[in-house]
Amino acid sequence: MVELPLHNLNYHETRHNINHDTEENVERPAENTPLLHRFPQTIPERNTRTTVIVSLLLIILISGVIIGIYLLVLQNDSENVLPPVEMPLQLVSRSQWDPSNSSQSALRSFPYRLRAVTVVHTDTKQCSSTETCTNLLQDMQNNATEANSTLRYNFLISSNGQTYEGLGWLKCLPETQRNTPSGLLLAFIGNFTEIPPTRSQLQEAKNFFATSVSQQYLHPTYRIYGKNTKETPVPLIKTLKTFPQWSN
């Protein structure tokens, strides 16, 4: 038997021990290493919370779009119901054209927020200035046969687009309520059995309706009615039928 030198023996044993330790380190897992490190960690609660938040944001977004569309539809409908006020009402008060300020003690009071406006024509000549209209209204007032000898109209509109106060928004003659819907009596100054009202008159009428609603004298769902005098003012009635509030 061949004996190995001592230094070779020590080298062999040392190498054997190193290889043995290496194999143990490779084959035997560390006992203090947690098993969770070998698998991806899942957090179901966080995923559920994220899903809920995203769903709520989508619901809010969709609701905002729906509300926006609804408000746009309402705006379009309101433009069809209430005509826009393009110009302020050109109102001439009763005291401006009637210095006598005729007594109106026999007049009755209107209820709050009327739902009807009856439109007629005065069946007189037209007027197109404050001076000529004042003279015309004073003549009509002097020839009035209604209660207390006053004009029966609540307001009158001239050819140049001015609104003249008659009985005003809050008063009416008892006789005017028997054959017409309870509401304001609006007169177009002139005779319209053959000719239509002027563009200024129509625009002022729209301004009058809008102002009456905004001041809460008229209900937003008010209706417009026509009434015959001696002859039917066909051109006037035909024009009024273009208003969305016209009632057949």
JSON list of C-alpha atoms in Angstrom, two decimals:
[
{"chain": "A", "resi": 1, "resn": "MET", "atom": "CA", "xyz": [0.00, 0.00, 0.00]},
{"chain": "A", "resi": 2, "resn": "VAL", "atom": "CA", "xyz": [1.26, 3.37, -0.99]},
{"chain": "A", "resi": 3, "resn": "GLU", "atom": "CA", "xyz": [1.19, 5.95, 1.65]},
{"chain": "A", "resi": 4, "resn": "LEU", "atom": "CA", "xyz": [0.24, 9.44, 0.63]},
{"chain": "A", "resi": 5, "resn": "PRO", "atom": "CA", "xyz": [2.21, 12.33, 1.87]},
{"chain": "A", "resi": 6, "resn": "LEU", "atom": "CA", "xyz": [0.70, 14.13, 4.82]},
{"chain": "A", "resi": 7, "resn": "HIS", "atom": "CA", "xyz": [0.12, 17.38, 3.01]},
{"chain": "A", "resi": 8, "resn": "ASN", "atom": "CA", "xyz": [-1.80, 15.58, 0.22]},
{"chain": "A", "resi": 9, "resn": "LEU", "atom": "CA", "xyz": [-4.00, 13.89, 2.74]},
{"chain": "A", "resi": 10, "resn": "ASN", "atom": "CA", "xyz": [-4.88, 17.12, 4.44]},
{"chain": "A", "resi": 11, "resn": "TYR", "atom": "CA", "xyz": [-5.63, 18.69, 1.06]},
{"chain": "A", "resi": 12, "resn": "HIS", "atom": "CA", "xyz": [-7.95, 15.83, 0.12]},
{"chain": "A", "resi": 13, "resn": "GLU", "atom": "CA", "xyz": [-9.87, 16.01, 3.41]},
{"chain": "A", "resi": 14, "resn": "THR", "atom": "CA", "xyz": [-10.23, 19.75, 3.20]},
{"chain": "A", "resi": 15, "resn": "ARG", "atom": "CA", "xyz": [-11.58, 19.56, -0.36]},
{"chain": "A", "resi": 16, "resn": "HIS", "atom": "CA", "xyz": [-13.99, 16.79, 0.64]},
{"chain": "A", "resi": 17, "resn": "ASN", "atom": "CA", "xyz": [-15.34, 18.85, 3.51]},
{"chain": "A", "resi": 18, "resn": "ILE", "atom": "CA", "xyz": [-15.83, 21.90, 1.27]},
{"chain": "A", "resi": 19, "resn": "ASN", "atom": "CA", "xyz": [-17.70, 19.87, -1.34]},
{"chain": "A", "resi": 20, "resn": "HIS", "atom": "CA", "xyz": [-19.84, 18.26, 1.36]},
{"chain": "A", "resi": 21, "resn": "ASP", "atom": "CA", "xyz": [-20.76, 21.64, 2.85]},
{"chain": "A", "resi": 22, "resn": "THR", "atom": "CA", "xyz": [-21.59, 22.98, -0.60]},
{"chain": "A", "resi": 23, "resn": "GLU", "atom": "CA", "xyz": [-23.91, 20.09, -1.37]},
{"chain": "A", "resi": 24, "resn": "GLU", "atom": "CA", "xyz": [-25.67, 20.54, 1.96]},
{"chain": "A", "resi": 25, "resn": "ASN", "atom": "CA", "xyz": [-26.15, 24.24, 1.28]},
{"chain": "A", "resi": 26, "resn": "VAL", "atom": "CA", "xyz": [-27.59, 23.52, -2.14]},
{"chain": "A", "resi": 27, "resn": "GLU", "atom": "CA", "xyz": [-29.81, 20.58, -1.20]},
{"chain": "A", "resi": 28, "resn": "ARG", "atom": "CA", "xyz": [-31.10, 21.83, 2.14]},
{"chain": "A", "resi": 29, "resn": "PRO", "atom": "CA", "xyz": [-33.20, 24.99, 2.04]},
{"chain": "A", "resi": 30, "resn": "ALA", "atom": "CA", "xyz": [-32.77, 27.54, 4.73]},
{"chain": "A", "resi": 31, "resn": "GLU", "atom": "CA", "xyz": [-35.22, 26.88, 7.50]},
{"chain": "A", "resi": 32, "resn": "ASN", "atom": "CA", "xyz": [-35.67, 30.56, 8.29]},
{"chain": "A", "resi": 33, "resn": "THR", "atom": "CA", "xyz": [-36.70, 31.47, 4.69]},
{"chain": "A", "resi": 34, "resn": "PRO", "atom": "CA", "xyz": [-40.47, 32.05, 4.58]},
{"chain": "A", "resi": 35, "resn": "LEU", "atom": "CA", "xyz": [-42.48, 30.08, 2.05]},
{"chain": "A", "resi": 36, "resn": "LEU", "atom": "CA", "xyz": [-44.26, 33.24, 0.92]},
{"chain": "A", "resi": 37, "resn": "HIS", "atom": "CA", "xyz": [-41.17, 34.29, -0.95]},
{"chain": "A", "resi": 38, "resn": "ARG", "atom": "CA", "xyz": [-41.64, 31.39, -3.36]},
{"chain": "A", "resi": 39, "resn": "PHE", "atom": "CA", "xyz": [-45.14, 32.48, -4.50]},
{"chain": "A", "resi": 40, "resn": "PRO", "atom": "CA", "xyz": [-46.51, 35.90, -5.67]},
{"chain": "A", "resi": 41, "resn": "GLN", "atom": "CA", "xyz": [-48.41, 37.58, -2.90]},
{"chain": "A", "resi": 42, "resn": "THR", "atom": "CA", "xyz": [-52.04, 38.49, -3.77]},
{"chain": "A", "resi": 43, "resn": "ILE", "atom": "CA", "xyz": [-54.06, 41.29, -2.15]},
{"chain": "A", "resi": 44, "resn": "PRO", "atom": "CA", "xyz": [-57.71, 40.65, -3.03]},
{"chain": "A", "resi": 45, "resn": "GLU", "atom": "CA", "xyz": [-58.99, 43.42, -0.76]},
{"chain": "A", "resi": 46, "resn": "ARG", "atom": "CA", "xyz": [-56.99, 46.09, -2.57]},
{"chain": "A", "resi": 47, "resn": "ASN", "atom": "CA", "xyz": [-58.18, 44.86, -5.99]},
{"chain": "A", "resi": 48, "resn": "THR", "atom": "CA", "xyz": [-61.80, 44.90, -4.84]},
{"chain": "A", "resi": 49, "resn": "ARG", "atom": "CA", "xyz": [-61.44, 48.43, -3.50]},
{"chain": "A", "resi": 50, "resn": "THR", "atom": "CA", "xyz": [-59.92, 49.64, -6.77]},
{"chain": "A", "resi": 51, "resn": "THR", "atom": "CA", "xyz": [-62.76, 48.07, -8.76]},
{"chain": "A", "resi": 52, "resn": "VAL", "atom": "CA", "xyz": [-65.35, 49.75, -6.59]},
{"chain": "A", "resi": 53, "resn": "ILE", "atom": "CA", "xyz": [-63.68, 53.17, -6.93]},
{"chain": "A", "resi": 54, "resn": "VAL", "atom": "CA", "xyz": [-63.40, 52.86, -10.71]},
{"chain": "A", "resi": 55, "resn": "SER", "atom": "CA", "xyz": [-67.04, 51.78, -10.95]},
{"chain": "A", "resi": 56, "resn": "LEU", "atom": "CA", "xyz": [-68.18, 54.78, -8.91]},
{"chain": "A", "resi": 57, "resn": "LEU", "atom": "CA", "xyz": [-66.17, 57.16, -11.09]},
{"chain": "A", "resi": 58, "resn": "LEU", "atom": "CA", "xyz": [-67.74, 55.68, -14.22]},
{"chain": "A", "resi": 59, "resn": "ILE", "atom": "CA", "xyz": [-71.22, 56.02, -12.73]},
{"chain": "A", "resi": 60, "resn": "ILE", "atom": "CA", "xyz": [-70.54, 59.68, -11.84]},
{"chain": "A", "resi": 61, "resn": "LEU", "atom": "CA", "xyz": [-69.22, 60.37, -15.34]},
{"chain": "A", "resi": 62, "resn": "ILE", "atom": "CA", "xyz": [-72.22, 58.76, -17.04]},
{"chain": "A", "resi": 63, "resn": "SER", "atom": "CA", "xyz": [-74.62, 60.56, -14.69]},
{"chain": "A", "resi": 64, "resn": "GLY", "atom": "CA", "xyz": [-72.97, 63.90, -15.53]},
{"chain": "A", "resi": 65, "resn": "VAL", "atom": "CA", "xyz": [-73.40, 63.27, -19.24]},
{"chain": "A", "resi": 66, "resn": "ILE", "atom": "CA", "xyz": [-77.06, 62.33, -18.78]},
{"chain": "A", "resi": 67, "resn": "ILE", "atom": "CA", "xyz": [-77.76, 65.41, -16.64]},
{"chain": "A", "resi": 68, "resn": "GLY", "atom": "CA", "xyz": [-76.04, 67.65, -19.19]},
{"chain": "A", "resi": 69, "resn": "ILE", "atom": "CA", "xyz": [-78.18, 66.26, -22.01]},
{"chain": "A", "resi": 70, "resn": "TYR", "atom": "CA", "xyz": [-81.32, 66.65, -19.89]},
{"chain": "A", "resi": 71, "resn": "LEU", "atom": "CA", "xyz": [-80.55, 70.29, -19.08]},
{"chain": "A", "resi": 72, "resn": "LEU", "atom": "CA", "xyz": [-79.88, 70.99, -22.76]},
{"chain": "A", "resi": 73, "resn": "VAL", "atom": "CA", "xyz": [-83.28, 69.54, -23.66]},
{"chain": "A", "resi": 74, "resn": "LEU", "atom": "CA", "xyz": [-84.95, 71.63, -20.96]},
{"chain": "A", "resi": 75, "resn": "GLN", "atom": "CA", "xyz": [-83.26, 74.76, -22.28]},
{"chain": "A", "resi": 76, "resn": "ASN", "atom": "CA", "xyz": [-84.49, 74.08, -25.80]},
{"chain": "A", "resi": 77, "resn": "ASP", "atom": "CA", "xyz": [-88.02, 73.43, -24.51]},
{"chain": "A", "resi": 78, "resn": "SER", "atom": "CA", "xyz": [-88.00, 76.61, -22.41]},
{"chain": "A", "resi": 79, "resn": "GLU", "atom": "CA", "xyz": [-87.06, 78.63, -25.47]},
{"chain": "A", "resi": 80, "resn": "ASN", "atom": "CA", "xyz": [-90.18, 77.29, -27.18]},
{"chain": "A", "resi": 81, "resn": "VAL", "atom": "CA", "xyz": [-92.42, 78.03, -24.19]},
{"chain": "A", "resi": 82, "resn": "LEU", "atom": "CA", "xyz": [-91.19, 81.44, -23.15]},
{"chain": "A", "resi": 83, "resn": "PRO", "atom": "CA", "xyz": [-90.05, 83.82, -25.90]},
{"chain": "A", "resi": 84, "resn": "PRO", "atom": "CA", "xyz": [-86.72, 85.48, -25.07]},
{"chain": "A", "resi": 85, "resn": "VAL", "atom": "CA", "xyz": [-86.75, 89.17, -24.18]},
{"chain": "A", "resi": 86, "resn": "GLU", "atom": "CA", "xyz": [-84.61, 90.75, -26.89]},
{"chain": "A", "resi": 87, "resn": "MET", "atom": "CA", "xyz": [-85.51, 94.31, -25.82]},
{"chain": "A", "resi": 88, "resn": "PRO", "atom": "CA", "xyz": [-86.90, 95.77, -22.58]},
{"chain": "A", "resi": 89, "resn": "LEU", "atom": "CA", "xyz": [-90.59, 96.51, -22.46]},
{"chain": "A", "resi": 90, "resn": "GLN", "atom": "CA", "xyz": [-91.31, 100.01, -23.83]},
{"chain": "A", "resi": 91, "resn": "LEU", "atom": "CA", "xyz": [-93.91, 100.78, -21.17]},
{"chain": "A", "resi": 92, "resn": "VAL", "atom": "CA", "xyz": [-95.82, 104.05, -21.03]},
{"chain": "A", "resi": 93, "resn": "SER", "atom": "CA", "xyz": [-97.60, 104.33, -17.69]},
{"chain": "A", "resi": 94, "resn": "ARG", "atom": "CA", "xyz": [-101.22, 105.40, -17.30]},
{"chain": "A", "resi": 95, "resn": "SER", "atom": "CA", "xyz": [-100.20, 108.67, -15.63]},
{"chain": "A", "resi": 96, "resn": "GLN", "atom": "CA", "xyz": [-98.07, 109.62, -18.65]},
{"chain": "A", "resi": 97, "resn": "TRP", "atom": "CA", "xyz": [-100.90, 109.61, -21.17]},
{"chain": "A", "resi": 98, "resn": "ASP", "atom": "CA", "xyz": [-103.91, 110.14, -18.86]},
{"chain": "A", "resi": 99, "resn": "PRO", "atom": "CA", "xyz": [-103.23, 113.12, -16.55]},
{"chain": "A", "resi": 100, "resn": "SER", "atom": "CA", "xyz": [-106.80, 112.96, -15.24]},
{"chain": "A", "resi": 101, "resn": "ASN", "atom": "CA", "xyz": [-106.05, 109.51, -13.73]},
{"chain": "A", "resi": 102, "resn": "SER", "atom": "CA", "xyz": [-109.65, 108.37, -13.97]},
{"chain": "A", "resi": 103, "resn": "SER", "atom": "CA", "xyz": [-111.19, 106.74, -10.92]},
{"chain": "A", "resi": 104, "resn": "GLN", "atom": "CA", "xyz": [-111.10, 102.93, -10.95]},
{"chain": "A", "resi": 105, "resn": "SER", "atom": "CA", "xyz": [-113.02, 102.22, -7.77]},
{"chain": "A", "resi": 106, "resn": "ALA", "atom": "CA", "xyz": [-115.39, 99.80, -9.50]},
{"chain": "A", "resi": 107, "resn": "LEU", "atom": "CA", "xyz": [-112.58, 97.59, -10.76]},
{"chain": "A", "resi": 108, "resn": "ARG", "atom": "CA", "xyz": [-112.01, 94.15, -9.34]},
{"chain": "A", "resi": 109, "resn": "SER", "atom": "CA", "xyz": [-108.63, 92.68, -8.46]},
{"chain": "A", "resi": 110, "resn": "PHE", "atom": "CA", "xyz": [-107.04, 89.84, -10.38]},
{"chain": "A", "resi": 111, "resn": "PRO", "atom": "CA", "xyz": [-105.96, 86.64, -8.65]},
{"chain": "A", "resi": 112, "resn": "TYR", "atom": "CA", "xyz": [-102.27, 85.86, -8.37]},
{"chain": "A", "resi": 113, "resn": "ARG", "atom": "CA", "xyz": [-100.45, 84.71, -11.55]},
{"chain": "A", "resi": 114, "resn": "LEU", "atom": "CA", "xyz": [-103.03, 84.65, -14.31]},
{"chain": "A", "resi": 115, "resn": "ARG", "atom": "CA", "xyz": [-103.13, 81.83, -16.84]},
{"chain": "A", "resi": 116, "resn": "ALA", "atom": "CA", "xyz": [-104.70, 83.56, -19.84]},
{"chain": "A", "resi": 117, "resn": "VAL", "atom": "CA", "xyz": [-104.27, 86.59, -22.11]},
{"chain": "A", "resi": 118, "resn": "THR", "atom": "CA", "xyz": [-107.07, 87.61, -24.48]},
{"chain": "A", "resi": 119, "resn": "VAL", "atom": "CA", "xyz": [-105.85, 89.59, -27.50]},
{"chain": "A", "resi": 120, "resn": "VAL", "atom": "CA", "xyz": [-108.11, 91.96, -29.48]},
{"chain": "A", "resi": 121, "resn": "HIS", "atom": "CA", "xyz": [-107.68, 94.98, -31.73]},
{"chain": "A", "resi": 122, "resn": "THR", "atom": "CA", "xyz": [-109.02, 98.43, -30.88]},
{"chain": "A", "resi": 123, "resn": "ASP", "atom": "CA", "xyz": [-110.73, 98.74, -34.30]},
{"chain": "A", "resi": 124, "resn": "THR", "atom": "CA", "xyz": [-109.44, 102.30, -34.57]},
{"chain": "A", "resi": 125, "resn": "LYS", "atom": "CA", "xyz": [-106.80, 104.05, -36.60]},
{"chain": "A", "resi": 126, "resn": "GLN", "atom": "CA", "xyz": [-103.17, 103.25, -35.84]},
{"chain": "A", "resi": 127, "resn": "CYS", "atom": "CA", "xyz": [-100.65, 105.46, -34.06]},
{"chain": "A", "resi": 128, "resn": "SER", "atom": "CA", "xyz": [-96.88, 105.39, -34.35]},
{"chain": "A", "resi": 129, "resn": "SER", "atom": "CA", "xyz": [-95.55, 107.95, -31.85]},
{"chain": "A", "resi": 130, "resn": "THR", "atom": "CA", "xyz": [-96.04, 108.82, -28.20]},
{"chain": "A", "resi": 131, "resn": "GLU", "atom": "CA", "xyz": [-97.82, 112.05, -29.11]},
{"chain": "A", "resi": 132, "resn": "THR", "atom": "CA", "xyz": [-100.28, 110.56, -31.61]},
{"chain": "A", "resi": 133, "resn": "CYS", "atom": "CA", "xyz": [-100.94, 107.55, -29.38]},
{"chain": "A", "resi": 134, "resn": "THR", "atom": "CA", "xyz": [-101.58, 109.77, -26.37]},
{"chain": "A", "resi": 135, "resn": "ASN", "atom": "CA", "xyz": [-104.13, 111.78, -28.33]},
{"chain": "A", "resi": 136, "resn": "LEU", "atom": "CA", "xyz": [-105.79, 108.62, -29.60]},
{"chain": "A", "resi": 137, "resn": "LEU", "atom": "CA", "xyz": [-105.99, 107.01, -26.17]},
{"chain": "A", "resi": 138, "resn": "GLN", "atom": "CA", "xyz": [-107.39, 110.18, -24.61]},
{"chain": "A", "resi": 139, "resn": "ASP", "atom": "CA", "xyz": [-110.12, 110.25, -27.27]},
{"chain": "A", "resi": 140, "resn": "MET", "atom": "CA", "xyz": [-110.88, 106.58, -26.59]},
{"chain": "A", "resi": 141, "resn": "GLN", "atom": "CA", "xyz": [-110.95, 107.32, -22.86]},
{"chain": "A", "resi": 142, "resn": "ASN", "atom": "CA", "xyz": [-113.39, 110.22, -23.33]},
{"chain": "A", "resi": 143, "resn": "ASN", "atom": "CA", "xyz": [-115.69, 108.01, -25.40]},
{"chain": "A", "resi": 144, "resn": "ALA", "atom": "CA", "xyz": [-115.46, 105.01, -23.09]},
{"chain": "A", "resi": 145, "resn": "THR", "atom": "CA", "xyz": [-118.77, 103.51, -22.01]},
{"chain": "A", "resi": 146, "resn": "GLU", "atom": "CA", "xyz": [-117.38, 100.90, -19.63]},
{"chain": "A", "resi": 147, "resn": "ALA", "atom": "CA", "xyz": [-117.66, 101.07, -15.84]},
{"chain": "A", "resi": 148, "resn": "ASN", "atom": "CA", "xyz": [-116.42, 104.38, -14.48]},
{"chain": "A", "resi": 149, "resn": "SER", "atom": "CA", "xyz": [-115.88, 105.48, -18.09]},
{"chain": "A", "resi": 150, "resn": "THR", "atom": "CA", "xyz": [-112.46, 103.88, -18.37]},
{"chain": "A", "resi": 151, "resn": "LEU", "atom": "CA", "xyz": [-110.79, 101.80, -21.04]},
{"chain": "A", "resi": 152, "resn": "ARG", "atom": "CA", "xyz": [-111.41, 98.10, -20.63]},
{"chain": "A", "resi": 153, "resn": "TYR", "atom": "CA", "xyz": [-107.96, 97.04, -21.82]},
{"chain": "A", "resi": 154, "resn": "ASN", "atom": "CA", "xyz": [-105.19, 96.12, -19.43]},
{"chain": "A", "resi": 155, "resn": "PHE", "atom": "CA", "xyz": [-102.53, 97.15, -21.95]},
{"chain": "A", "resi": 156, "resn": "LEU", "atom": "CA", "xyz": [-102.39, 98.41, -25.53]},
{"chain": "A", "resi": 157, "resn": "ILE", "atom": "CA", "xyz": [-99.55, 98.08, -28.06]},
{"chain": "A", "resi": 158, "resn": "SER", "atom": "CA", "xyz": [-98.94, 100.74, -30.70]},
{"chain": "A", "resi": 159, "resn": "SER", "atom": "CA", "xyz": [-97.56, 100.34, -34.22]},
{"chain": "A", "resi": 160, "resn": "ASN", "atom": "CA", "xyz": [-94.12, 101.63, -33.22]},
{"chain": "A", "resi": 161, "resn": "GLY", "atom": "CA", "xyz": [-93.77, 99.01, -30.48]},
{"chain": "A", "resi": 162, "resn": "GLN", "atom": "CA", "xyz": [-94.78, 100.83, -27.30]},
{"chain": "A", "resi": 163, "resn": "THR", "atom": "CA", "xyz": [-96.94, 99.34, -24.55]},
{"chain": "A", "resi": 164, "resn": "TYR", "atom": "CA", "xyz": [-99.50, 101.69, -22.99]},
{"chain": "A", "resi": 165, "resn": "GLU", "atom": "CA", "xyz": [-100.87, 100.91, -19.56]},
{"chain": "A", "resi": 166, "resn": "GLY", "atom": "CA", "xyz": [-104.66, 100.80, -19.31]},
{"chain": "A", "resi": 167, "resn": "LEU", "atom": "CA", "xyz": [-106.00, 98.97, -16.26]},
{"chain": "A", "resi": 168, "resn": "GLY", "atom": "CA", "xyz": [-102.60, 97.51, -15.51]},
{"chain": "A", "resi": 169, "resn": "TRP", "atom": "CA", "xyz": [-101.67, 94.02, -14.38]},
{"chain": "A", "resi": 170, "resn": "LEU", "atom": "CA", "xyz": [-103.82, 93.88, -11.25]},
{"chain": "A", "resi": 171, "resn": "LYS", "atom": "CA", "xyz": [-107.26, 95.17, -12.28]},
{"chain": "A", "resi": 172, "resn": "CYS", "atom": "CA", "xyz": [-110.04, 94.25, -14.68]},
{"chain": "A", "resi": 173, "resn": "LEU", "atom": "CA", "xyz": [-113.62, 95.21, -15.48]},
{"chain": "A", "resi": 174, "resn": "PRO", "atom": "CA", "xyz": [-116.22, 92.75, -14.19]},
{"chain": "A", "resi": 175, "resn": "GLU", "atom": "CA", "xyz": [-117.95, 92.72, -17.59]},
{"chain": "A", "resi": 176, "resn": "THR", "atom": "CA", "xyz": [-114.85, 91.51, -19.39]},
{"chain": "A", "resi": 177, "resn": "GLN", "atom": "CA", "xyz": [-114.83, 88.25, -17.48]},
{"chain": "A", "resi": 178, "resn": "ARG", "atom": "CA", "xyz": [-118.20, 86.88, -18.61]},
{"chain": "A", "resi": 179, "resn": "ASN", "atom": "CA", "xyz": [-117.34, 85.65, -22.08]},
{"chain": "A", "resi": 180, "resn": "THR", "atom": "CA", "xyz": [-113.52, 85.42, -21.96]},
{"chain": "A", "resi": 181, "resn": "PRO", "atom": "CA", "xyz": [-111.05, 83.36, -19.93]},
{"chain": "A", "resi": 182, "resn": "SER", "atom": "CA", "xyz": [-109.99, 85.03, -16.68]},
{"chain": "A", "resi": 183, "resn": "GLY", "atom": "CA", "xyz": [-106.87, 86.92, -17.59]},
{"chain": "A", "resi": 184, "resn": "LEU", "atom": "CA", "xyz": [-105.33, 90.04, -19.09]},
{"chain": "A", "resi": 185, "resn": "LEU", "atom": "CA", "xyz": [-106.93, 91.87, -22.02]},
{"chain": "A", "resi": 186, "resn": "LEU", "atom": "CA", "xyz": [-104.25, 93.00, -24.47]},
{"chain": "A", "resi": 187, "resn": "ALA", "atom": "CA", "xyz": [-105.18, 95.25, -27.41]},
{"chain": "A", "resi": 188, "resn": "PHE", "atom": "CA", "xyz": [-103.29, 95.93, -30.62]},
{"chain": "A", "resi": 189, "resn": "ILE", "atom": "CA", "xyz": [-103.96, 99.56, -31.55]},
{"chain": "A", "resi": 190, "resn": "GLY", "atom": "CA", "xyz": [-105.45, 99.66, -35.04]},
{"chain": "A", "resi": 191, "resn": "ASN", "atom": "CA", "xyz": [-107.77, 97.71, -37.31]},
{"chain": "A", "resi": 192, "resn": "PHE", "atom": "CA", "xyz": [-106.41, 94.36, -38.47]},
{"chain": "A", "resi": 193, "resn": "THR", "atom": "CA", "xyz": [-109.28, 92.91, -40.47]},
{"chain": "A", "resi": 194, "resn": "GLU", "atom": "CA", "xyz": [-107.25, 93.35, -43.67]},
{"chain": "A", "resi": 195, "resn": "ILE", "atom": "CA", "xyz": [-103.64, 94.04, -42.67]},
{"chain": "A", "resi": 196, "resn": "PRO", "atom": "CA", "xyz": [-101.38, 92.25, -40.15]},
{"chain": "A", "resi": 197, "resn": "PRO", "atom": "CA", "xyz": [-99.81, 93.96, -37.14]},
{"chain": "A", "resi": 198, "resn": "THR", "atom": "CA", "xyz": [-96.39, 95.51, -37.56]},
{"chain": "A", "resi": 199, "resn": "ARG", "atom": "CA", "xyz": [-93.19, 93.69, -36.69]},
{"chain": "A", "resi": 200, "resn": "SER", "atom": "CA", "xyz": [-92.62, 96.15, -33.85]},
{"chain": "A", "resi": 201, "resn": "GLN", "atom": "CA", "xyz": [-96.03, 95.32, -32.39]},
{"chain": "A", "resi": 202, "resn": "LEU", "atom": "CA", "xyz": [-95.34, 91.59, -32.48]},
{"chain": "A", "resi": 203, "resn": "GLN", "atom": "CA", "xyz": [-91.91, 91.97, -30.88]},
{"chain": "A", "resi": 204, "resn": "GLU", "atom": "CA", "xyz": [-93.36, 94.20, -28.17]},
{"chain": "A", "resi": 205, "resn": "ALA", "atom": "CA", "xyz": [-96.09, 91.64, -27.55]},
{"chain": "A", "resi": 206, "resn": "LYS", "atom": "CA", "xyz": [-93.42, 88.98, -26.97]},
{"chain": "A", "resi": 207, "resn": "ASN", "atom": "CA", "xyz": [-91.61, 91.33, -24.61]},
{"chain": "A", "resi": 208, "resn": "PHE", "atom": "CA", "xyz": [-94.88, 92.00, -22.79]},
{"chain": "A", "resi": 209, "resn": "PHE", "atom": "CA", "xyz": [-95.60, 88.29, -22.30]},
{"chain": "A", "resi": 210, "resn": "ALA", "atom": "CA", "xyz": [-92.06, 87.56, -21.09]},
{"chain": "A", "resi": 211, "resn": "THR", "atom": "CA", "xyz": [-92.08, 90.54, -18.70]},
{"chain": "A", "resi": 212, "resn": "SER", "atom": "CA", "xyz": [-95.48, 89.52, -17.30]},
{"chain": "A", "resi": 213, "resn": "VAL", "atom": "CA", "xyz": [-94.15, 86.04, -16.58]},
{"chain": "A", "resi": 214, "resn": "SER", "atom": "CA", "xyz": [-90.87, 87.24, -15.05]},
{"chain": "A", "resi": 215, "resn": "GLN", "atom": "CA", "xyz": [-92.77, 89.67, -12.81]},
{"chain": "A", "resi": 216, "resn": "GLN", "atom": "CA", "xyz": [-95.11, 86.80, -11.81]},
{"chain": "A", "resi": 217, "resn": "TYR", "atom": "CA", "xyz": [-98.26, 88.42, -13.17]},
{"chain": "A", "resi": 218, "resn": "LEU", "atom": "CA", "xyz": [-98.64, 85.55, -15.63]},
{"chain": "A", "resi": 219, "resn": "HIS", "atom": "CA", "xyz": [-98.16, 81.87, -14.96]},
{"chain": "A", "resi": 220, "resn": "PRO", "atom": "CA", "xyz": [-95.43, 80.25, -17.11]},
{"chain": "A", "resi": 221, "resn": "THR", "atom": "CA", "xyz": [-98.06, 77.95, -18.66]},
{"chain": "A", "resi": 222, "resn": "TYR", "atom": "CA", "xyz": [-100.35, 80.84, -19.72]},
{"chain": "A", "resi": 223, "resn": "ARG", "atom": "CA", "xyz": [-102.42, 80.59, -22.92]},
{"chain": "A", "resi": 224, "resn": "ILE", "atom": "CA", "xyz": [-103.28, 83.20, -25.56]},
{"chain": "A", "resi": 225, "resn": "TYR", "atom": "CA", "xyz": [-106.85, 83.59, -26.83]},
{"chain": "A", "resi": 226, "resn": "GLY", "atom": "CA", "xyz": [-108.31, 85.67, -29.61]},
{"chain": "A", "resi": 227, "resn": "LYS", "atom": "CA", "xyz": [-111.64, 87.49, -29.49]},
{"chain": "A", "resi": 228, "resn": "ASN", "atom": "CA", "xyz": [-113.81, 89.00, -32.19]},
{"chain": "A", "resi": 229, "resn": "THR", "atom": "CA", "xyz": [-115.08, 92.56, -32.02]},
{"chain": "A", "resi": 230, "resn": "LYS", "atom": "CA", "xyz": [-117.33, 93.78, -34.83]},
{"chain": "A", "resi": 231, "resn": "GLU", "atom": "CA", "xyz": [-115.33, 91.89, -37.44]},
{"chain": "A", "resi": 232, "resn": "THR", "atom": "CA", "xyz": [-112.83, 89.09, -37.09]},
{"chain": "A", "resi": 233, "resn": "PRO", "atom": "CA", "xyz": [-109.24, 90.45, -37.31]},
{"chain": "A", "resi": 234, "resn": "VAL", "atom": "CA", "xyz": [-108.10, 87.53, -39.47]},
{"chain": "A", "resi": 235, "resn": "PRO", "atom": "CA", "xyz": [-104.50, 88.73, -40.13]},
{"chain": "A", "resi": 236, "resn": "LEU", "atom": "CA", "xyz": [-104.00, 89.36, -36.40]},
{"chain": "A", "resi": 237, "resn": "ILE", "atom": "CA", "xyz": [-105.39, 85.95, -35.44]},
{"chain": "A", "resi": 238, "resn": "LYS", "atom": "CA", "xyz": [-103.24, 84.29, -38.11]},
{"chain": "A", "resi": 239, "resn": "THR", "atom": "CA", "xyz": [-100.15, 85.90, -36.64]},
{"chain": "A", "resi": 240, "resn": "LEU", "atom": "CA", "xyz": [-101.05, 84.96, -33.07]},
{"chain": "A", "resi": 241, "resn": "LYS", "atom": "CA", "xyz": [-101.36, 81.32, -34.12]},
{"chain": "A", "resi": 242, "resn": "THR", "atom": "CA", "xyz": [-97.58, 81.27, -34.63]},
{"chain": "A", "resi": 243, "resn": "PHE", "atom": "CA", "xyz": [-97.08, 81.84, -30.90]},
{"chain": "A", "resi": 244, "resn": "PRO", "atom": "CA", "xyz": [-96.48, 78.56, -29.00]},
{"chain": "A", "resi": 245, "resn": "GLN", "atom": "CA", "xyz": [-98.91, 79.68, -26.27]},
{"chain": "A", "resi": 246, "resn": "TRP", "atom": "CA", "xyz": [-101.80, 80.12, -28.72]},
{"chain": "A", "resi": 247, "resn": "SER", "atom": "CA", "xyz": [-104.95, 78.19, -27.79]},
{"chain": "A", "resi": 248, "resn": "ASN", "atom": "CA", "xyz": [-107.45, 77.08, -30.40]}
]
